[in-house]
C-alpha cells in the first residue's frame, strides 16, 4: 500500500473539515423551495475533483469517521452512530466511493482541468454511482422495491445536477489558482486543425 | 483532546460508565438481532427496552425527540407506504426497527466521549497493521480532522465577510474558490508542521 506523506495527511484532514463546514452553511432553496440544496454533497464532488481519488476518498472517509465518533457534522447538525442505521445509509457509504470515482476520472483528465471532462466525472461519480448505492441502501433499510426507492430519490436529482455544474466550475477555478494538484497530461489534446 | 462540538451528554449512569468497546459491540449485536424481529410484538418489546435504556441513562423525552425528529417525515411516508401496500403489521415492523436501531446508536453517541471512541478505533485498527494501515496514524488523522473543523469554519467566515465587503452577493463560485484555496494553503502549513515533527520518517 502506498504510504501517505504528511502533506497527504494534512490535505485529507482539512478537506474532511471542508465537507463538514459545507454542512453548516444553510441550505439554498432554488426553484421556489421545491428542492433543498445542502452544500454537503457538493463537498463530496469537490474532494474528488480537487484532491484526486485516494486523498479525496480519504477525506470523505475521515469526515464520516468523525460523524460516527459523535460530531454533528452532517447537514442540519446530525451525527453520531444513529445516522448509519437510518435509510440514507446507502448515500453515506456511497460518498467515499463517489469521491474516489470522481477523483480517478479527474486524474485521468489531468492538468489543466477541463470543464467538460470535470462535468462528466462528477455526473458519473456524484450521480450514477452515488444514486445506485443510495437507492440500494434505501430499498434495503426501508424495505422498499428498487423502483419505489428510485422514485423517492429522483426528488434530489435536480439539485444534484446543479451541484455537478457548481463543483466543476469551482474545481476549475481552484486548479487555476493553485496548480500542481493534478499531473499534467502527457499526450497533448490539441489536435491539428486543418484549414 | 477536548471538543465542544460533540453530541456527548455528560452523566454518571451505568451506561455512561460502561467501556466504549462494550457499548459498540452491543450495538453490532443489536443490528444482527434486528434482522430476526418480524412481528409487531417483538418490535414493540425492543422499543420498550430502548426507551428504558434512555431512562436509565438519565436522558429525558426532549433528548429522545431530538434523535427522532430528523427522521420523522421519512418515517411517516414509509409507514403510509407500507400501510397501503403490505398492511399495518409490516408498517409497524419496518418503521419500528429503524426507530430502535437509530435510537440505540444515538444512545451510544450520547453516553460516550469522542476521545473514548477514538481510542476504540485505534485499538480496533491494530490488526490492520498487516495490510499497511498504521493505527497511530489513524488516531493522528482523527485528531487533525477534529481540529480542522473549527479552522475551516473560521476560514469560511472570513471569506464570507470579504465577499460581503466587496458587495459580491452570494455567488457559490466567489465563495468556494477562495475558501478552498485558503484551505489548501492552510494544509501546506499543516503538512510542513507534521513533516517537521517527523511524521514522514
mmCIF file of C-alpha atoms in Angstrom:
data_model
loop_
_atom_site.group_PDB
_atom_site.id
_atom_site.type_symbol
_atom_site.label_atom_id
_atom_site.label_comp_id
_atom_site.label_asym_id
_atom_site.label_seq_id
_atom_site.Cartn_x
_atom_site.Cartn_y
_atom_site.Cartn_z
ATOM 1 C CA UNK A 1 0.000 0.000 0.000
ATOM 2 C CA UNK A 2 1.195 3.477 -0.892
ATOM 3 C CA UNK A 3 2.285 5.393 2.194
ATOM 4 C CA UNK A 4 0.748 8.818 2.674
ATOM 5 C CA UNK A 5 3.076 11.760 3.159
ATOM 6 C CA UNK A 6 2.458 14.375 5.834
ATOM 7 C CA UNK A 7 1.137 16.649 3.077
ATOM 8 C CA UNK A 8 -1.434 13.993 2.133
ATOM 9 C CA UNK A 9 -2.493 13.695 5.785
ATOM 10 C CA UNK A 10 -2.869 17.477 6.018
ATOM 11 C CA UNK A 11 -4.950 17.635 2.817
ATOM 12 C CA UNK A 12 -7.179 14.759 3.950
ATOM 13 C CA UNK A 13 -7.786 16.333 7.383
ATOM 14 C CA UNK A 14 -8.520 19.835 6.061
ATOM 15 C CA UNK A 15 -10.824 18.647 3.267
ATOM 16 C CA UNK A 16 -12.743 16.448 5.704
ATOM 17 C CA UNK A 17 -13.297 19.724 7.543
ATOM 18 C CA UNK A 18 -14.393 21.418 4.288
ATOM 19 C CA UNK A 19 -17.143 18.817 3.796
ATOM 20 C CA UNK A 20 -18.179 19.372 7.415
ATOM 21 C CA UNK A 21 -18.115 23.179 7.044
ATOM 22 C CA UNK A 22 -20.295 22.967 3.921
ATOM 23 C CA UNK A 23 -22.890 21.132 6.040
ATOM 24 C CA UNK A 24 -23.010 24.101 8.414
ATOM 25 C CA UNK A 25 -23.818 26.544 5.619
ATOM 26 C CA UNK A 26 -27.608 26.823 5.415
ATOM 27 C CA UNK A 27 -29.370 25.125 2.539
ATOM 28 C CA UNK A 28 -30.284 27.150 -0.549
ATOM 29 C CA UNK A 29 -33.779 26.768 -1.955
ATOM 30 C CA UNK A 30 -33.869 27.398 -5.680
ATOM 31 C CA UNK A 31 -36.879 26.571 -7.861
ATOM 32 C CA UNK A 32 -39.333 28.093 -5.393
ATOM 33 C CA UNK A 33 -38.118 25.988 -2.475
ATOM 34 C CA UNK A 34 -39.093 22.689 -4.087
ATOM 35 C CA UNK A 35 -35.696 21.066 -3.736
ATOM 36 C CA UNK A 36 -33.419 21.978 -0.837
ATOM 37 C CA UNK A 37 -29.758 22.020 -1.802
ATOM 38 C CA UNK A 38 -27.369 21.470 1.073
ATOM 39 C CA UNK A 39 -23.791 22.182 0.154
ATOM 40 C CA UNK A 40 -22.540 18.946 1.717
ATOM 41 C CA UNK A 41 -22.778 16.646 -1.306
ATOM 42 C CA UNK A 42 -21.082 19.442 -3.227
ATOM 43 C CA UNK A 43 -18.190 18.871 -0.829
ATOM 44 C CA UNK A 44 -18.012 15.206 -1.853
ATOM 45 C CA UNK A 45 -17.655 16.175 -5.517
ATOM 46 C CA UNK A 46 -15.074 18.848 -4.655
ATOM 47 C CA UNK A 47 -12.949 16.362 -2.658
ATOM 48 C CA UNK A 48 -12.659 14.096 -5.716
ATOM 49 C CA UNK A 49 -12.336 16.936 -8.231
ATOM 50 C CA UNK A 50 -9.575 18.714 -6.312
ATOM 51 C CA UNK A 51 -7.644 16.077 -4.345
ATOM 52 C CA UNK A 52 -7.993 13.099 -6.720
ATOM 53 C CA UNK A 53 -9.045 9.533 -5.960
ATOM 54 C CA UNK A 54 -7.030 8.412 -2.909
ATOM 55 C CA UNK A 55 -6.884 11.645 -0.942
ATOM 56 C CA UNK A 56 -10.426 12.662 -1.943
ATOM 57 C CA UNK A 57 -11.940 9.388 -0.765
ATOM 58 C CA UNK A 58 -9.724 9.567 2.345
ATOM 59 C CA UNK A 59 -11.077 12.999 3.245
ATOM 60 C CA UNK A 60 -14.684 11.806 2.874
ATOM 61 C CA UNK A 61 -13.970 8.648 4.903
ATOM 62 C CA UNK A 62 -12.384 10.731 7.672
ATOM 63 C CA UNK A 63 -15.403 13.033 7.713
ATOM 64 C CA UNK A 64 -17.730 10.014 8.074
ATOM 65 C CA UNK A 65 -15.492 8.607 10.822
ATOM 66 C CA UNK A 66 -15.812 11.892 12.735
ATOM 67 C CA UNK A 67 -19.600 11.728 12.282
ATOM 68 C CA UNK A 68 -19.590 8.157 13.636
ATOM 69 C CA UNK A 69 -17.500 9.314 16.606
ATOM 70 C CA UNK A 70 -20.279 11.678 17.607
ATOM 71 C CA UNK A 71 -19.573 15.016 15.959
ATOM 72 C CA UNK A 72 -22.715 16.657 14.493
ATOM 73 C CA UNK A 73 -21.123 17.341 11.100
ATOM 74 C CA UNK A 74 -23.850 16.227 8.706
ATOM 75 C CA UNK A 75 -26.129 18.905 7.235
ATOM 76 C CA UNK A 76 -28.661 20.066 9.811
ATOM 77 C CA UNK A 77 -26.330 19.215 12.714
ATOM 78 C CA UNK A 78 -26.922 15.474 12.531
ATOM 79 C CA UNK A 79 -24.275 12.996 13.589
ATOM 80 C CA UNK A 80 -23.451 10.045 15.778
ATOM 81 C CA UNK A 81 -23.843 6.373 15.001
ATOM 82 C CA UNK A 82 -27.603 6.730 14.540
ATOM 83 C CA UNK A 83 -27.314 8.111 11.006
ATOM 84 C CA UNK A 84 -25.701 4.859 9.857
ATOM 85 C CA UNK A 85 -28.773 2.908 10.980
ATOM 86 C CA UNK A 86 -31.175 5.108 9.022
ATOM 87 C CA UNK A 87 -32.461 4.683 5.455
ATOM 88 C CA UNK A 88 -29.923 7.101 3.960
ATOM 89 C CA UNK A 89 -27.009 4.802 4.877
ATOM 90 C CA UNK A 90 -26.543 3.892 1.181
ATOM 91 C CA UNK A 91 -25.750 7.503 0.337
ATOM 92 C CA UNK A 92 -23.308 7.810 3.229
ATOM 93 C CA UNK A 93 -21.499 4.624 2.175
ATOM 94 C CA UNK A 94 -21.658 5.872 -1.418
ATOM 95 C CA UNK A 95 -19.942 9.192 -0.585
ATOM 96 C CA UNK A 96 -16.337 7.921 -0.392
ATOM 97 C CA UNK A 97 -16.954 5.670 -3.412
ATOM 98 C CA UNK A 98 -18.298 8.648 -5.382
ATOM 99 C CA UNK A 99 -15.320 10.798 -4.341
ATOM 100 C CA UNK A 100 -12.944 8.007 -5.424
ATOM 101 C CA UNK A 101 -14.616 7.586 -8.840
ATOM 102 C CA UNK A 102 -14.709 11.363 -9.444
ATOM 103 C CA UNK A 103 -11.062 11.632 -8.359
ATOM 104 C CA UNK A 104 -9.981 8.711 -10.538
ATOM 105 C CA UNK A 105 -11.667 10.204 -13.597
ATOM 106 C CA UNK A 106 -10.306 13.685 -12.800
ATOM 107 C CA UNK A 107 -6.756 12.268 -12.560
ATOM 108 C CA UNK A 108 -7.245 10.586 -15.955
ATOM 109 C CA UNK A 109 -8.193 14.017 -17.318
ATOM 110 C CA UNK A 110 -5.008 15.540 -15.868
ATOM 111 C CA UNK A 111 -3.945 19.191 -15.793
ATOM 112 C CA UNK A 112 -5.058 21.697 -16.907
ATOM 113 C CA UNK A 113 -8.536 20.869 -15.602
ATOM 114 C CA UNK A 114 -11.126 20.837 -18.385
ATOM 115 C CA UNK A 115 -14.683 21.851 -17.585
ATOM 116 C CA UNK A 116 -16.400 19.315 -19.859
ATOM 117 C CA UNK A 117 -14.288 16.448 -18.525
ATOM 118 C CA UNK A 118 -14.962 17.596 -14.954
ATOM 119 C CA UNK A 119 -18.713 17.733 -15.580
ATOM 120 C CA UNK A 120 -18.594 14.175 -16.945
ATOM 121 C CA UNK A 121 -16.558 12.914 -13.958
ATOM 122 C CA UNK A 122 -18.998 14.496 -11.484
ATOM 123 C CA UNK A 123 -22.023 13.052 -13.277
ATOM 124 C CA UNK A 124 -20.560 9.525 -13.285
ATOM 125 C CA UNK A 125 -19.346 9.594 -9.665
ATOM 126 C CA UNK A 126 -21.707 12.060 -7.986
ATOM 127 C CA UNK A 127 -24.912 10.936 -9.673
ATOM 128 C CA UNK A 128 -24.677 7.500 -11.356
ATOM 129 C CA UNK A 129 -22.521 5.720 -8.745
ATOM 130 C CA UNK A 130 -23.893 7.595 -5.725
ATOM 131 C CA UNK A 131 -27.557 7.111 -6.651
ATOM 132 C CA UNK A 132 -27.032 3.409 -7.422
ATOM 133 C CA UNK A 133 -25.642 2.804 -3.912
ATOM 134 C CA UNK A 134 -28.110 5.185 -2.265
ATOM 135 C CA UNK A 135 -31.126 3.528 -3.865
ATOM 136 C CA UNK A 136 -29.862 0.058 -2.894
ATOM 137 C CA UNK A 137 -29.450 1.282 0.701
ATOM 138 C CA UNK A 138 -32.917 2.814 0.901
ATOM 139 C CA UNK A 139 -34.537 -0.256 -0.650
ATOM 140 C CA UNK A 140 -32.761 -2.442 1.924
ATOM 141 C CA UNK A 141 -33.244 -0.345 5.098
ATOM 142 C CA UNK A 142 -36.779 0.867 4.326
ATOM 143 C CA UNK A 143 -37.884 -2.453 2.814
ATOM 144 C CA UNK A 144 -38.984 -0.828 -0.449
ATOM 145 C CA UNK A 145 -38.842 -2.118 -4.015
ATOM 146 C CA UNK A 146 -35.949 -0.709 -6.047
ATOM 147 C CA UNK A 147 -38.447 1.193 -8.201
ATOM 148 C CA UNK A 148 -40.110 2.863 -5.201
ATOM 149 C CA UNK A 149 -36.711 3.801 -3.744
ATOM 150 C CA UNK A 150 -35.587 5.183 -7.115
ATOM 151 C CA UNK A 151 -38.727 7.320 -7.458
ATOM 152 C CA UNK A 152 -38.127 8.723 -3.969
ATOM 153 C CA UNK A 153 -34.539 9.664 -4.741
ATOM 154 C CA UNK A 154 -35.494 11.355 -8.041
ATOM 155 C CA UNK A 155 -36.621 14.329 -5.901
ATOM 156 C CA UNK A 156 -32.984 15.235 -5.325
ATOM 157 C CA UNK A 157 -31.825 14.783 -8.906
ATOM 158 C CA UNK A 158 -32.433 18.381 -9.944
ATOM 159 C CA UNK A 159 -30.425 19.738 -7.024
ATOM 160 C CA UNK A 160 -27.582 17.329 -7.693
ATOM 161 C CA UNK A 161 -27.377 18.332 -11.362
ATOM 162 C CA UNK A 162 -26.940 21.941 -10.202
ATOM 163 C CA UNK A 163 -24.217 20.768 -7.800
ATOM 164 C CA UNK A 164 -22.390 18.897 -10.572
ATOM 165 C CA UNK A 165 -22.115 22.157 -12.512
ATOM 166 C CA UNK A 166 -21.063 24.217 -9.466
ATOM 167 C CA UNK A 167 -18.472 21.597 -8.456
ATOM 168 C CA UNK A 168 -16.857 21.534 -11.914
ATOM 169 C CA UNK A 169 -16.779 25.347 -12.209
ATOM 170 C CA UNK A 170 -15.342 25.714 -8.700
ATOM 171 C CA UNK A 171 -12.784 22.925 -9.281
ATOM 172 C CA UNK A 172 -11.575 24.650 -12.436
ATOM 173 C CA UNK A 173 -11.151 27.916 -10.517
ATOM 174 C CA UNK A 174 -9.222 26.175 -7.729
ATOM 175 C CA UNK A 175 -6.899 24.298 -10.102
ATOM 176 C CA UNK A 176 -6.178 27.581 -11.922
ATOM 177 C CA UNK A 177 -5.407 29.431 -8.682
ATOM 178 C CA UNK A 178 -3.493 26.543 -7.079
ATOM 179 C CA UNK A 179 -1.795 24.434 -9.762
ATOM 180 C CA UNK A 180 0.166 21.274 -9.027
ATOM 181 C CA UNK A 181 -2.569 19.054 -7.576
ATOM 182 C CA UNK A 182 -3.133 17.234 -10.875
ATOM 183 C CA UNK A 183 -0.449 15.702 -13.077
ATOM 184 C CA UNK A 184 -0.017 17.368 -16.471
ATOM 185 C CA UNK A 185 -1.420 15.495 -19.431
ATOM 186 C CA UNK A 186 1.400 13.661 -21.183
ATOM 187 C CA UNK A 187 -0.378 13.477 -24.507
ATOM 188 C CA UNK A 188 -1.360 16.953 -25.713
ATOM 189 C CA UNK A 189 -5.034 17.120 -26.602
ATOM 190 C CA UNK A 190 -4.610 19.796 -29.247
ATOM 191 C CA UNK A 191 -5.472 18.087 -32.482
ATOM 192 C CA UNK A 192 -4.070 19.793 -35.543
ATOM 193 C CA UNK A 193 -6.681 21.972 -37.143
ATOM 194 C CA UNK A 194 -6.976 21.512 -40.868
ATOM 195 C CA UNK A 195 -7.520 24.672 -42.791
ATOM 196 C CA UNK B 1 -8.188 16.412 23.398
ATOM 197 C CA UNK B 2 -11.483 18.053 24.332
ATOM 198 C CA UNK B 3 -14.090 19.122 21.897
ATOM 199 C CA UNK B 4 -17.018 21.421 22.426
ATOM 200 C CA UNK B 5 -18.915 20.359 19.324
ATOM 201 C CA UNK B 6 -19.608 16.739 20.303
ATOM 202 C CA UNK B 7 -23.080 15.283 20.836
ATOM 203 C CA UNK B 8 -21.975 13.678 24.130
ATOM 204 C CA UNK B 9 -24.205 14.385 27.172
ATOM 205 C CA UNK B 10 -22.209 14.175 30.398
ATOM 206 C CA UNK B 11 -23.609 11.895 33.092
ATOM 207 C CA UNK B 12 -22.776 9.268 35.695
ATOM 208 C CA UNK B 13 -25.235 6.480 34.824
ATOM 209 C CA UNK B 14 -24.217 2.843 34.309
ATOM 210 C CA UNK B 15 -24.420 3.432 30.562
ATOM 211 C CA UNK B 16 -22.010 6.358 30.824
ATOM 212 C CA UNK B 17 -19.558 4.258 32.839
ATOM 213 C CA UNK B 18 -19.606 1.168 30.586
ATOM 214 C CA UNK B 19 -16.472 0.829 28.427
ATOM 215 C CA UNK B 20 -16.949 2.258 24.915
ATOM 216 C CA UNK B 21 -15.895 -1.016 23.281
ATOM 217 C CA UNK B 22 -18.630 -2.958 25.126
ATOM 218 C CA UNK B 23 -21.290 -0.461 24.035
ATOM 219 C CA UNK B 24 -20.179 -0.630 20.404
ATOM 220 C CA UNK B 25 -20.127 -4.447 20.486
ATOM 221 C CA UNK B 26 -23.679 -4.471 21.902
ATOM 222 C CA UNK B 27 -24.754 -2.153 19.110
ATOM 223 C CA UNK B 28 -23.403 -4.560 16.496
ATOM 224 C CA UNK B 29 -25.253 -7.454 18.180
ATOM 225 C CA UNK B 30 -28.476 -5.386 18.238
ATOM 226 C CA UNK B 31 -28.090 -4.787 14.498
ATOM 227 C CA UNK B 32 -27.831 -8.519 13.847
ATOM 228 C CA UNK B 33 -30.740 -9.380 16.177
ATOM 229 C CA UNK B 34 -32.948 -6.749 14.487
ATOM 230 C CA UNK B 35 -32.992 -8.888 11.310
ATOM 231 C CA UNK B 36 -34.993 -11.509 13.244
ATOM 232 C CA UNK B 37 -37.617 -9.094 14.567
ATOM 233 C CA UNK B 38 -40.604 -9.918 12.355
ATOM 234 C CA UNK B 39 -43.737 -9.356 14.470
ATOM 235 C CA UNK B 40 -45.186 -6.069 15.806
ATOM 236 C CA UNK B 41 -44.974 -7.555 19.340
ATOM 237 C CA UNK B 42 -41.231 -8.239 19.221
ATOM 238 C CA UNK B 43 -40.550 -4.815 17.706
ATOM 239 C CA UNK B 44 -42.731 -3.193 20.385
ATOM 240 C CA UNK B 45 -40.750 -5.078 23.038
ATOM 241 C CA UNK B 46 -37.458 -3.855 21.570
ATOM 242 C CA UNK B 47 -38.769 -0.286 21.563
ATOM 243 C CA UNK B 48 -39.775 -0.538 25.245
ATOM 244 C CA UNK B 49 -36.301 -1.849 26.150
ATOM 245 C CA UNK B 50 -34.710 1.024 24.188
ATOM 246 C CA UNK B 51 -36.834 3.638 25.964
ATOM 247 C CA UNK B 52 -35.978 2.035 29.325
ATOM 248 C CA UNK B 53 -32.265 2.364 28.455
ATOM 249 C CA UNK B 54 -32.731 6.082 27.731
ATOM 250 C CA UNK B 55 -34.415 6.493 31.104
ATOM 251 C CA UNK B 56 -31.574 4.550 32.765
ATOM 252 C CA UNK B 57 -29.047 6.910 31.154
ATOM 253 C CA UNK B 58 -30.952 9.863 32.619
ATOM 254 C CA UNK B 59 -31.872 11.207 29.175
ATOM 255 C CA UNK B 60 -35.270 12.889 29.076
ATOM 256 C CA UNK B 61 -38.022 12.906 26.418
ATOM 257 C CA UNK B 62 -36.593 16.085 24.870
ATOM 258 C CA UNK B 63 -33.256 14.410 24.059
ATOM 259 C CA UNK B 64 -35.146 11.384 22.737
ATOM 260 C CA UNK B 65 -37.289 13.594 20.497
ATOM 261 C CA UNK B 66 -34.198 15.302 19.079
ATOM 262 C CA UNK B 67 -32.875 11.937 17.869
ATOM 263 C CA UNK B 68 -36.155 11.087 16.107
ATOM 264 C CA UNK B 69 -37.022 14.490 14.640
ATOM 265 C CA UNK B 70 -34.659 14.444 11.593
ATOM 266 C CA UNK B 71 -36.186 11.114 10.519
ATOM 267 C CA UNK B 72 -39.797 11.968 11.234
ATOM 268 C CA UNK B 73 -41.051 12.806 7.733
ATOM 269 C CA UNK B 74 -39.322 9.868 6.200
ATOM 270 C CA UNK B 75 -40.818 7.511 8.778
ATOM 271 C CA UNK B 76 -44.314 8.938 8.218
ATOM 272 C CA UNK B 77 -44.040 8.473 4.436
ATOM 273 C CA UNK B 78 -42.609 4.989 4.903
ATOM 274 C CA UNK B 79 -45.379 3.995 7.334
ATOM 275 C CA UNK B 80 -48.051 5.253 4.922
ATOM 276 C CA UNK B 81 -46.457 3.376 2.015
ATOM 277 C CA UNK B 82 -46.275 0.049 3.875
ATOM 278 C CA UNK B 83 -49.756 0.562 5.331
ATOM 279 C CA UNK B 84 -51.184 0.787 1.812
ATOM 280 C CA UNK B 85 -49.018 -1.860 0.160
ATOM 281 C CA UNK B 86 -48.381 -4.530 2.774
ATOM 282 C CA UNK B 87 -50.637 -3.966 5.804
ATOM 283 C CA UNK B 88 -50.204 -2.481 9.281
ATOM 284 C CA UNK B 89 -48.061 -5.283 10.721
ATOM 285 C CA UNK B 90 -45.342 -4.726 8.125
ATOM 286 C CA UNK B 91 -45.584 -0.933 8.598
ATOM 287 C CA UNK B 92 -45.031 -1.293 12.371
ATOM 288 C CA UNK B 93 -42.118 -3.707 11.920
ATOM 289 C CA UNK B 94 -40.247 -1.649 9.288
ATOM 290 C CA UNK B 95 -40.667 1.727 10.998
ATOM 291 C CA UNK B 96 -40.140 0.234 14.477
ATOM 292 C CA UNK B 97 -36.865 -1.494 13.586
ATOM 293 C CA UNK B 98 -35.422 1.689 12.041
ATOM 294 C CA UNK B 99 -36.512 3.658 15.112
ATOM 295 C CA UNK B 100 -34.967 1.149 17.559
ATOM 296 C CA UNK B 101 -31.614 0.966 15.729
ATOM 297 C CA UNK B 102 -31.318 4.724 15.264
ATOM 298 C CA UNK B 103 -32.174 5.339 18.936
ATOM 299 C CA UNK B 104 -29.728 2.688 20.200
ATOM 300 C CA UNK B 105 -26.891 4.009 18.030
ATOM 301 C CA UNK B 106 -27.646 7.549 19.176
ATOM 302 C CA UNK B 107 -27.607 6.302 22.784
ATOM 303 C CA UNK B 108 -24.001 5.118 22.387
ATOM 304 C CA UNK B 109 -23.085 8.527 20.971
ATOM 305 C CA UNK B 110 -24.910 10.398 23.750
ATOM 306 C CA UNK B 111 -23.239 8.458 26.572
ATOM 307 C CA UNK B 112 -19.682 8.066 25.236
ATOM 308 C CA UNK B 113 -16.968 10.718 24.963
ATOM 309 C CA UNK B 114 -15.473 11.234 21.486
ATOM 310 C CA UNK B 115 -11.978 10.640 22.895
ATOM 311 C CA UNK B 116 -13.014 7.176 24.187
ATOM 312 C CA UNK B 117 -14.390 6.287 20.750
ATOM 313 C CA UNK B 118 -11.131 7.451 19.106
ATOM 314 C CA UNK B 119 -9.238 5.100 21.436
ATOM 315 C CA UNK B 120 -11.501 2.206 20.404
ATOM 316 C CA UNK B 121 -10.903 2.973 16.715
ATOM 317 C CA UNK B 122 -7.127 2.988 17.228
ATOM 318 C CA UNK B 123 -7.386 -0.321 19.141
ATOM 319 C CA UNK B 124 -9.590 -1.951 16.503
ATOM 320 C CA UNK B 125 -7.253 -0.708 13.734
ATOM 321 C CA UNK B 126 -4.264 -2.518 15.297
ATOM 322 C CA UNK B 127 -4.662 -5.800 13.352
ATOM 323 C CA UNK B 128 -4.857 -3.720 10.148
ATOM 324 C CA UNK B 129 -1.115 -3.065 10.539
ATOM 325 C CA UNK B 130 -0.564 -6.200 8.465
ATOM 326 C CA UNK B 131 -2.214 -4.640 5.416
ATOM 327 C CA UNK B 132 -0.207 -1.441 5.859
ATOM 328 C CA UNK B 133 -2.569 0.675 7.980
ATOM 329 C CA UNK B 134 -0.728 2.406 10.812
ATOM 330 C CA UNK B 135 -3.144 2.665 13.795
ATOM 331 C CA UNK B 136 -1.201 5.582 15.303
ATOM 332 C CA UNK B 137 -1.670 7.489 12.039
ATOM 333 C CA UNK B 138 -5.386 6.720 12.113
ATOM 334 C CA UNK B 139 -5.524 8.295 15.577
ATOM 335 C CA UNK B 140 -3.438 11.271 14.404
ATOM 336 C CA UNK B 141 -5.709 11.780 11.384
ATOM 337 C CA UNK B 142 -8.852 11.717 13.569
ATOM 338 C CA UNK B 143 -7.293 14.318 15.868
ATOM 339 C CA UNK B 144 -6.250 16.511 12.918
ATOM 340 C CA UNK B 145 -9.758 16.234 11.440
ATOM 341 C CA UNK B 146 -11.433 17.264 14.711
ATOM 342 C CA UNK B 147 -9.029 20.208 14.990
ATOM 343 C CA UNK B 148 -9.520 21.274 11.345
ATOM 344 C CA UNK B 149 -13.304 21.677 11.533
ATOM 345 C CA UNK B 150 -13.264 24.943 13.550
ATOM 346 C CA UNK B 151 -10.295 26.187 11.458
ATOM 347 C CA UNK B 152 -12.141 25.746 8.150
ATOM 348 C CA UNK B 153 -15.403 27.114 9.584
ATOM 349 C CA UNK B 154 -13.340 30.164 10.624
ATOM 350 C CA UNK B 155 -11.867 30.476 7.108
ATOM 351 C CA UNK B 156 -15.407 30.241 5.667
ATOM 352 C CA UNK B 157 -16.471 33.130 7.919
ATOM 353 C CA UNK B 158 -13.501 35.259 6.746
ATOM 354 C CA UNK B 159 -14.269 34.570 3.072
ATOM 355 C CA UNK B 160 -17.951 35.349 3.586
ATOM 356 C CA UNK B 161 -17.065 38.699 5.220
ATOM 357 C CA UNK B 162 -14.639 39.594 2.425
ATOM 358 C CA UNK B 163 -17.316 38.713 -0.110
ATOM 359 C CA UNK B 164 -19.915 40.907 1.598
ATOM 360 C CA UNK B 165 -17.423 43.773 1.987
ATOM 361 C CA UNK B 166 -16.827 43.748 -1.772
ATOM 362 C CA UNK B 167 -20.565 43.546 -2.469
ATOM 363 C CA UNK B 168 -20.287 40.257 -4.339
ATOM 364 C CA UNK B 169 -23.632 38.863 -3.194
ATOM 365 C CA UNK B 170 -23.834 35.109 -2.706
ATOM 366 C CA UNK B 171 -22.292 33.532 -5.794
ATOM 367 C CA UNK B 172 -21.209 29.986 -4.893
ATOM 368 C CA UNK B 173 -18.107 30.334 -7.083
ATOM 369 C CA UNK B 174 -16.977 33.595 -5.462
ATOM 370 C CA UNK B 175 -17.306 31.866 -2.099
ATOM 371 C CA UNK B 176 -15.999 28.351 -2.707
ATOM 372 C CA UNK B 177 -12.895 29.107 -4.772
ATOM 373 C CA UNK B 178 -11.238 31.454 -2.238
ATOM 374 C CA UNK B 179 -12.306 29.167 0.633
ATOM 375 C CA UNK B 180 -10.708 26.124 -0.992
ATOM 376 C CA UNK B 181 -7.526 27.990 -1.976
ATOM 377 C CA UNK B 182 -7.156 29.226 1.616
ATOM 378 C CA UNK B 183 -7.798 25.690 2.858
ATOM 379 C CA UNK B 184 -5.096 24.301 0.531
ATOM 380 C CA UNK B 185 -2.602 26.903 1.815
ATOM 381 C CA UNK B 186 -3.530 26.002 5.392
ATOM 382 C CA UNK B 187 -2.964 22.315 4.512
ATOM 383 C CA UNK B 188 0.507 23.214 3.166
ATOM 384 C CA UNK B 189 1.453 24.783 6.501
ATOM 385 C CA UNK B 190 -0.060 21.883 8.429
ATOM 386 C CA UNK B 191 1.851 19.397 6.247
ATOM 387 C CA UNK B 192 5.134 21.260 6.857
ATOM 388 C CA UNK B 193 4.453 21.260 10.596
ATOM 389 C CA UNK B 194 3.798 17.498 10.556
ATOM 390 C CA UNK B 195 6.933 16.834 8.490
ATOM 391 C CA UNK B 196 8.966 18.952 10.928
ATOM 392 C CA UNK B 197 7.687 16.713 13.741
ATOM 393 C CA UNK B 198 8.923 13.612 11.922
ATOM 394 C CA UNK B 199 5.639 12.183 10.683
ATOM 395 C CA UNK B 200 7.241 11.232 7.352
ATOM 396 C CA UNK B 201 10.113 9.292 8.991
#
